[in-house]
JSON list of C-alpha atoms and ligand atoms in Angstrom, two decimals:
[
{"chain": "A", "resi": 287, "resn": "MET", "atom": "CA", "xyz": [-22.67, 6.24, -40.60]},
{"chain": "A", "resi": 288, "resn": "ALA", "atom": "CA", "xyz": [-20.42, 7.03, -37.66]},
{"chain": "A", "resi": 289, "resn": "THR", "atom": "CA", "xyz": [-19.48, 10.64, -37.11]},
{"chain": "A", "resi": 290, "resn": "GLU", "atom": "CA", "xyz": [-16.13, 11.50, -38.57]},
{"chain": "A", "resi": 291, "resn": "LYS", "atom": "CA", "xyz": [-13.40, 11.50, -35.94]},
{"chain": "A", "resi": 292, "resn": "THR", "atom": "CA", "xyz": [-10.82, 14.26, -36.02]},
{"chain": "A", "resi": 293, "resn": "LEU", "atom": "CA", "xyz": [-7.24, 14.81, -34.88]},
{"chain": "A", "resi": 294, "resn": "ASN", "atom": "CA", "xyz": [-8.75, 16.71, -31.97]},
{"chain": "A", "resi": 295, "resn": "ASP", "atom": "CA", "xyz": [-10.60, 13.55, -30.85]},
{"chain": "A", "resi": 296, "resn": "LEU", "atom": "CA", "xyz": [-7.40, 11.55, -31.14]},
{"chain": "A", "resi": 297, "resn": "PHE", "atom": "CA", "xyz": [-5.58, 14.19, -29.10]},
{"chain": "A", "resi": 298, "resn": "ILE", "atom": "CA", "xyz": [-8.14, 14.01, -26.30]},
{"chain": "A", "resi": 299, "resn": "ASP", "atom": "CA", "xyz": [-8.20, 10.18, -26.30]},
{"chain": "A", "resi": 300, "resn": "THR", "atom": "CA", "xyz": [-4.42, 10.08, -26.06]},
{"chain": "A", "resi": 301, "resn": "LEU", "atom": "CA", "xyz": [-4.49, 12.69, -23.30]},
{"chain": "A", "resi": 302, "resn": "LYS", "atom": "CA", "xyz": [-6.82, 10.36, -21.35]},
{"chain": "A", "resi": 303, "resn": "ASP", "atom": "CA", "xyz": [-4.44, 7.46, -21.97]},
{"chain": "A", "resi": 304, "resn": "ILE", "atom": "CA", "xyz": [-1.40, 9.27, -20.57]},
{"chain": "A", "resi": 305, "resn": "TYR", "atom": "CA", "xyz": [-3.45, 10.74, -17.70]},
{"chain": "A", "resi": 306, "resn": "PHE", "atom": "CA", "xyz": [-4.37, 7.21, -16.65]},
{"chain": "A", "resi": 307, "resn": "ALA", "atom": "CA", "xyz": [-0.75, 6.10, -17.14]},
{"chain": "A", "resi": 308, "resn": "GLU", "atom": "CA", "xyz": [0.74, 8.93, -15.04]},
{"chain": "A", "resi": 309, "resn": "ARG", "atom": "CA", "xyz": [-1.53, 8.12, -12.12]},
{"chain": "A", "resi": 310, "resn": "GLN", "atom": "CA", "xyz": [-0.50, 4.46, -12.25]},
{"chain": "A", "resi": 311, "resn": "ILE", "atom": "CA", "xyz": [3.16, 5.52, -12.43]},
{"chain": "A", "resi": 312, "resn": "ALA", "atom": "CA", "xyz": [2.74, 7.81, -9.39]},
{"chain": "A", "resi": 313, "resn": "ARG", "atom": "CA", "xyz": [1.51, 4.76, -7.46]},
{"chain": "A", "resi": 314, "resn": "ALA", "atom": "CA", "xyz": [4.29, 2.46, -8.72]},
{"chain": "A", "resi": 315, "resn": "LEU", "atom": "CA", "xyz": [7.27, 4.75, -8.05]},
{"chain": "A", "resi": 316, "resn": "PRO", "atom": "CA", "xyz": [7.16, 4.58, -4.22]},
{"chain": "A", "resi": 317, "resn": "LYS", "atom": "CA", "xyz": [7.15, 0.76, -4.44]},
{"chain": "A", "resi": 318, "resn": "MET", "atom": "CA", "xyz": [10.15, 0.92, -6.75]},
{"chain": "A", "resi": 319, "resn": "ALA", "atom": "CA", "xyz": [11.94, 3.30, -4.37]},
{"chain": "A", "resi": 320, "resn": "ARG", "atom": "CA", "xyz": [11.33, 0.87, -1.49]},
{"chain": "A", "resi": 321, "resn": "ALA", "atom": "CA", "xyz": [12.66, -2.08, -3.51]},
{"chain": "A", "resi": 322, "resn": "ALA", "atom": "CA", "xyz": [15.80, -0.26, -4.69]},
{"chain": "A", "resi": 323, "resn": "GLN", "atom": "CA", "xyz": [19.04, -1.03, -2.89]},
{"chain": "A", "resi": 324, "resn": "SER", "atom": "CA", "xyz": [21.26, 1.92, -3.80]},
{"chain": "A", "resi": 325, "resn": "GLU", "atom": "CA", "xyz": [20.49, 5.23, -2.13]},
{"chain": "A", "resi": 326, "resn": "GLU", "atom": "CA", "xyz": [20.98, 7.04, -5.45]},
{"chain": "A", "resi": 327, "resn": "LEU", "atom": "CA", "xyz": [18.35, 4.92, -7.16]},
{"chain": "A", "resi": 328, "resn": "LYS", "atom": "CA", "xyz": [15.91, 5.32, -4.26]},
{"chain": "A", "resi": 329, "resn": "ALA", "atom": "CA", "xyz": [16.42, 9.09, -4.46]},
{"chain": "A", "resi": 330, "resn": "ALA", "atom": "CA", "xyz": [15.95, 9.08, -8.25]},
{"chain": "A", "resi": 331, "resn": "PHE", "atom": "CA", "xyz": [12.61, 7.27, -7.92]},
{"chain": "A", "resi": 332, "resn": "GLN", "atom": "CA", "xyz": [11.47, 9.59, -5.14]},
{"chain": "A", "resi": 333, "resn": "LYS", "atom": "CA", "xyz": [12.41, 12.67, -7.16]},
{"chain": "A", "resi": 334, "resn": "HIS", "atom": "CA", "xyz": [10.54, 11.36, -10.17]},
{"chain": "A", "resi": 335, "resn": "LYS", "atom": "CA", "xyz": [7.48, 10.62, -8.03]},
{"chain": "A", "resi": 336, "resn": "GLU", "atom": "CA", "xyz": [7.37, 14.34, -7.14]},
{"chain": "A", "resi": 337, "resn": "GLU", "atom": "CA", "xyz": [7.85, 15.30, -10.78]},
{"chain": "A", "resi": 338, "resn": "THR", "atom": "CA", "xyz": [5.08, 12.91, -11.77]},
{"chain": "A", "resi": 339, "resn": "GLU", "atom": "CA", "xyz": [2.65, 14.71, -9.42]},
{"chain": "A", "resi": 340, "resn": "GLY", "atom": "CA", "xyz": [3.50, 17.94, -11.26]},
{"chain": "A", "resi": 341, "resn": "GLN", "atom": "CA", "xyz": [3.02, 16.21, -14.61]},
{"chain": "A", "resi": 342, "resn": "ILE", "atom": "CA", "xyz": [-0.46, 15.11, -13.55]},
{"chain": "A", "resi": 343, "resn": "GLU", "atom": "CA", "xyz": [-1.25, 18.75, -12.76]},
{"chain": "A", "resi": 344, "resn": "ARG", "atom": "CA", "xyz": [0.06, 19.85, -16.16]},
{"chain": "A", "resi": 345, "resn": "LEU", "atom": "CA", "xyz": [-2.24, 17.32, -17.83]},
{"chain": "A", "resi": 346, "resn": "GLN", "atom": "CA", "xyz": [-5.17, 18.73, -15.84]},
{"chain": "A", "resi": 347, "resn": "GLN", "atom": "CA", "xyz": [-4.24, 22.14, -17.25]},
{"chain": "A", "resi": 348, "resn": "VAL", "atom": "CA", "xyz": [-4.23, 20.74, -20.79]},
{"chain": "A", "resi": 349, "resn": "PHE", "atom": "CA", "xyz": [-7.69, 19.21, -20.21]},
{"chain": "A", "resi": 350, "resn": "GLU", "atom": "CA", "xyz": [-8.82, 22.66, -19.09]},
{"chain": "A", "resi": 351, "resn": "LEU", "atom": "CA", "xyz": [-7.40, 24.22, -22.24]},
{"chain": "A", "resi": 352, "resn": "VAL", "atom": "CA", "xyz": [-9.43, 21.84, -24.42]},
{"chain": "A", "resi": 353, "resn": "GLY", "atom": "CA", "xyz": [-12.51, 22.32, -22.24]},
{"chain": "A", "resi": 354, "resn": "LYS", "atom": "CA", "xyz": [-12.81, 18.67, -21.19]},
{"chain": "A", "resi": 355, "resn": "PRO", "atom": "CA", "xyz": [-12.95, 17.13, -17.71]},
{"chain": "A", "resi": 356, "resn": "ALA", "atom": "CA", "xyz": [-9.65, 15.46, -16.68]},
{"chain": "A", "resi": 357, "resn": "ARG", "atom": "CA", "xyz": [-10.50, 11.80, -17.03]},
{"chain": "A", "resi": 358, "resn": "GLY", "atom": "CA", "xyz": [-8.33, 8.76, -17.59]},
{"chain": "A", "resi": 359, "resn": "LYS", "atom": "CA", "xyz": [-8.91, 5.92, -20.00]},
{"chain": "A", "resi": 360, "resn": "THR", "atom": "CA", "xyz": [-7.49, 2.50, -19.15]},
{"chain": "A", "resi": 361, "resn": "CYS", "atom": "CA", "xyz": [-4.06, 2.15, -20.74]},
{"chain": "A", "resi": 362, "resn": "GLU", "atom": "CA", "xyz": [-3.23, -1.52, -21.06]},
{"chain": "A", "resi": 363, "resn": "ALA", "atom": "CA", "xyz": [0.29, -0.78, -22.26]},
{"chain": "A", "resi": 364, "resn": "ILE", "atom": "CA", "xyz": [1.32, 0.90, -19.01]},
{"chain": "A", "resi": 365, "resn": "GLN", "atom": "CA", "xyz": [-0.48, -1.74, -16.94]},
{"chain": "A", "resi": 366, "resn": "GLY", "atom": "CA", "xyz": [1.63, -4.36, -18.70]},
{"chain": "A", "resi": 367, "resn": "ILE", "atom": "CA", "xyz": [4.88, -2.47, -18.22]},
{"chain": "A", "resi": 368, "resn": "ILE", "atom": "CA", "xyz": [4.13, -1.89, -14.52]},
{"chain": "A", "resi": 369, "resn": "ALA", "atom": "CA", "xyz": [3.12, -5.56, -14.05]},
{"chain": "A", "resi": 370, "resn": "GLU", "atom": "CA", "xyz": [6.47, -6.62, -15.48]},
{"chain": "A", "resi": 371, "resn": "GLY", "atom": "CA", "xyz": [8.20, -4.28, -13.02]},
{"chain": "A", "resi": 372, "resn": "GLU", "atom": "CA", "xyz": [6.27, -5.83, -10.13]},
{"chain": "A", "resi": 373, "resn": "GLU", "atom": "CA", "xyz": [7.34, -9.25, -11.33]},
{"chain": "A", "resi": 374, "resn": "ILE", "atom": "CA", "xyz": [10.97, -8.14, -11.23]},
{"chain": "A", "resi": 375, "resn": "ILE", "atom": "CA", "xyz": [10.49, -6.84, -7.68]},
{"chain": "A", "resi": 376, "resn": "GLU", "atom": "CA", "xyz": [9.00, -10.19, -6.60]},
{"chain": "A", "resi": 377, "resn": "GLU", "atom": "CA", "xyz": [11.64, -12.29, -8.26]},
{"chain": "A", "resi": 378, "resn": "TYR", "atom": "CA", "xyz": [14.75, -10.19, -7.55]},
{"chain": "A", "resi": 379, "resn": "LYS", "atom": "CA", "xyz": [13.97, -8.45, -4.26]},
{"chain": "A", "resi": 380, "resn": "GLY", "atom": "CA", "xyz": [17.06, -8.45, -2.04]},
{"chain": "A", "resi": 381, "resn": "THR", "atom": "CA", "xyz": [19.40, -9.75, -4.74]},
{"chain": "A", "resi": 382, "resn": "ALA", "atom": "CA", "xyz": [22.38, -7.92, -6.22]},
{"chain": "A", "resi": 383, "resn": "ALA", "atom": "CA", "xyz": [20.52, -7.64, -9.54]},
{"chain": "A", "resi": 384, "resn": "ILE", "atom": "CA", "xyz": [17.45, -5.84, -8.20]},
{"chain": "A", "resi": 385, "resn": "ASP", "atom": "CA", "xyz": [18.62, -2.31, -9.06]},
{"chain": "A", "resi": 386, "resn": "ALA", "atom": "CA", "xyz": [19.53, -3.26, -12.62]},
{"chain": "A", "resi": 387, "resn": "GLY", "atom": "CA", "xyz": [16.07, -4.85, -12.98]},
{"chain": "A", "resi": 388, "resn": "LEU", "atom": "CA", "xyz": [14.30, -1.80, -11.53]},
{"chain": "A", "resi": 389, "resn": "ILE", "atom": "CA", "xyz": [16.19, 0.55, -13.85]},
{"chain": "A", "resi": 390, "resn": "SER", "atom": "CA", "xyz": [15.25, -1.57, -16.86]},
{"chain": "A", "resi": 391, "resn": "SER", "atom": "CA", "xyz": [11.55, -1.44, -16.02]},
{"chain": "A", "resi": 392, "resn": "ALA", "atom": "CA", "xyz": [11.69, 2.26, -15.15]},
{"chain": "A", "resi": 393, "resn": "GLN", "atom": "CA", "xyz": [13.26, 2.95, -18.53]},
{"chain": "A", "resi": 394, "resn": "ALA", "atom": "CA", "xyz": [10.47, 1.03, -20.27]},
{"chain": "A", "resi": 395, "resn": "VAL", "atom": "CA", "xyz": [8.03, 3.38, -18.49]},
{"chain": "A", "resi": 396, "resn": "GLU", "atom": "CA", "xyz": [10.00, 6.49, -19.47]},
{"chain": "A", "resi": 397, "resn": "HIS", "atom": "CA", "xyz": [10.22, 5.41, -23.10]},
{"chain": "A", "resi": 398, "resn": "TYR", "atom": "CA", "xyz": [6.48, 4.85, -23.22]},
{"chain": "A", "resi": 399, "resn": "GLU", "atom": "CA", "xyz": [5.95, 8.33, -21.79]},
{"chain": "A", "resi": 400, "resn": "ILE", "atom": "CA", "xyz": [8.45, 9.92, -24.18]},
{"chain": "A", "resi": 401, "resn": "ALA", "atom": "CA", "xyz": [6.61, 8.33, -27.13]},
{"chain": "A", "resi": 402, "resn": "ARG", "atom": "CA", "xyz": [3.23, 9.59, -25.89]},
{"chain": "A", "resi": 403, "resn": "TYR", "atom": "CA", "xyz": [4.34, 13.13, -25.01]},
{"chain": "A", "resi": 404, "resn": "GLY", "atom": "CA", "xyz": [6.28, 13.47, -28.25]},
{"chain": "A", "resi": 405, "resn": "THR", "atom": "CA", "xyz": [3.14, 12.60, -30.20]},
{"chain": "A", "resi": 406, "resn": "LEU", "atom": "CA", "xyz": [0.86, 14.79, -28.07]},
{"chain": "A", "resi": 407, "resn": "LYS", "atom": "CA", "xyz": [3.19, 17.75, -28.43]},
{"chain": "A", "resi": 408, "resn": "ALA", "atom": "CA", "xyz": [3.29, 17.35, -32.22]},
{"chain": "A", "resi": 409, "resn": "TRP", "atom": "CA", "xyz": [-0.49, 17.11, -32.40]},
{"chain": "A", "resi": 410, "resn": "ALA", "atom": "CA", "xyz": [-0.97, 20.14, -30.13]},
{"chain": "A", "resi": 411, "resn": "GLN", "atom": "CA", "xyz": [1.33, 22.01, -32.50]},
{"chain": "A", "resi": 412, "resn": "LYS", "atom": "CA", "xyz": [-0.77, 20.94, -35.51]},
{"chain": "A", "resi": 413, "resn": "LEU", "atom": "CA", "xyz": [-3.94, 21.95, -33.68]},
{"chain": "A", "resi": 414, "resn": "GLY", "atom": "CA", "xyz": [-2.47, 25.40, -32.94]},
{"chain": "A", "resi": 415, "resn": "MET", "atom": "CA", "xyz": [-2.56, 25.00, -29.16]},
{"chain": "A", "resi": 416, "resn": "GLN", "atom": "CA", "xyz": [0.64, 26.73, -28.11]},
{"chain": "A", "resi": 417, "resn": "GLU", "atom": "CA", "xyz": [-0.07, 26.67, -24.36]},
{"chain": "A", "resi": 418, "resn": "ALA", "atom": "CA", "xyz": [-0.63, 22.92, -24.51]},
{"chain": "A", "resi": 419, "resn": "VAL", "atom": "CA", "xyz": [2.58, 22.54, -26.54]},
{"chain": "A", "resi": 420, "resn": "ASP", "atom": "CA", "xyz": [4.53, 24.29, -23.77]},
{"chain": "A", "resi": 421, "resn": "LEU", "atom": "CA", "xyz": [3.00, 22.18, -20.99]},
{"chain": "A", "resi": 422, "resn": "LEU", "atom": "CA", "xyz": [3.57, 18.92, -22.87]},
{"chain": "A", "resi": 423, "resn": "ASP", "atom": "CA", "xyz": [7.10, 19.91, -23.75]},
{"chain": "A", "resi": 424, "resn": "ALA", "atom": "CA", "xyz": [7.95, 20.69, -20.11]},
{"chain": "A", "resi": 425, "resn": "THR", "atom": "CA", "xyz": [6.93, 17.14, -19.18]},
{"chain": "A", "resi": 426, "resn": "LEU", "atom": "CA", "xyz": [8.68, 15.64, -22.19]},
{"chain": "A", "resi": 427, "resn": "GLN", "atom": "CA", "xyz": [11.93, 17.29, -21.01]},
{"chain": "A", "resi": 428, "resn": "GLU", "atom": "CA", "xyz": [11.51, 15.80, -17.52]},
{"chain": "A", "resi": 429, "resn": "GLU", "atom": "CA", "xyz": [10.88, 12.31, -18.90]},
{"chain": "A", "resi": 430, "resn": "SER", "atom": "CA", "xyz": [13.98, 12.54, -21.11]},
{"chain": "A", "resi": 431, "resn": "ALA", "atom": "CA", "xyz": [16.12, 13.81, -18.23]},
{"chain": "A", "resi": 432, "resn": "THR", "atom": "CA", "xyz": [14.85, 10.94, -16.05]},
{"chain": "A", "resi": 433, "resn": "ASP", "atom": "CA", "xyz": [15.69, 8.43, -18.76]},
{"chain": "A", "resi": 434, "resn": "GLU", "atom": "CA", "xyz": [19.22, 9.83, -19.04]},
{"chain": "A", "resi": 435, "resn": "ALA", "atom": "CA", "xyz": [19.70, 9.86, -15.25]},
{"chain": "A", "resi": 436, "resn": "LEU", "atom": "CA", "xyz": [18.67, 6.19, -15.13]},
{"chain": "A", "resi": 437, "resn": "THR", "atom": "CA", "xyz": [21.16, 5.33, -17.87]},
{"chain": "A", "resi": 438, "resn": "GLN", "atom": "CA", "xyz": [23.90, 7.08, -15.91]},
{"chain": "A", "resi": 439, "resn": "LEU", "atom": "CA", "xyz": [23.01, 5.24, -12.71]},
{"chain": "A", "resi": 440, "resn": "ALA", "atom": "CA", "xyz": [23.05, 1.95, -14.58]},
{"chain": "A", "resi": 441, "resn": "GLU", "atom": "CA", "xyz": [26.39, 2.65, -16.17]},
{"chain": "A", "resi": 442, "resn": "ALA", "atom": "CA", "xyz": [27.98, 4.06, -13.02]},
{"chain": "A", "resi": 443, "resn": "SER", "atom": "CA", "xyz": [27.43, 1.11, -10.73]},
{"chain": "A", "resi": 444, "resn": "VAL", "atom": "CA", "xyz": [24.24, -0.81, -10.78]},
{"chain": "A", "resi": 445, "resn": "ASN", "atom": "CA", "xyz": [24.97, -3.11, -13.71]},
{"chain": "A", "resi": 446, "resn": "ASP", "atom": "CA", "xyz": [28.47, -3.81, -12.33]},
{"chain": "A", "resi": 447, "resn": "LYS", "atom": "CA", "xyz": [27.11, -4.86, -8.97]},
{"chain": "A", "resi": 448, "resn": "GLY", "atom": "CA", "xyz": [24.62, -7.20, -10.57]},
{"chain": "A", "resi": 449, "resn": "GLN", "atom": "CA", "xyz": [27.42, -8.81, -12.53]},
{"chain": "A", "resi": 450, "resn": "LYS", "atom": "CA", "xyz": [29.78, -9.27, -9.60]},
{"chain": "A", "resi": 451, "resn": "ALA", "atom": "CA", "xyz": [27.23, -11.18, -7.61]},
{"chain": "A", "resi": 452, "resn": "ALA", "atom": "CA", "xyz": [26.28, -13.42, -10.49]},
{"chain": "B", "resi": 79, "resn": "FE2", "atom": "FE1", "xyz": [5.44, 11.00, -16.34]},
{"chain": "B", "resi": 80, "resn": "FE2", "atom": "FE1", "xyz": [8.30, 9.48, -16.18]}
]
């Protein structure tokens, strides 16, 4: 009979999933910044790239707290979301709709992260790991703020521009 898995195992597996995802995101964001047309969107992607580096460090601290080496585990969900974003870049590069497309794929990334960090934070709470809760919550706040900033950029101009050119 297989050994019984615990919530702690699930927590560590999910930590590996998001650790893998964050490193993929850190590689994708500069490409998104290059493809963006508006200076505001470029700046938003660059800012979030910096934040993502800090988030990777926070995850390394959480791995330390649970006494495990920081190691990623292939996350097919984020690979799929990033692949869709690359497709948008290929198909819409240089068009008036590129920024709207980039924002839509960036928001898919943020929503994935918000789901993962929300879960991890709740599990850390259940497992009585207050330090981990604080680290995960700090990242969760950044992901939510990024999501909101992207919505504002979309509403302010990007979607309008895409429409005018259509
Ligand atoms: Fe992130
Ligand atoms: Fe993010």
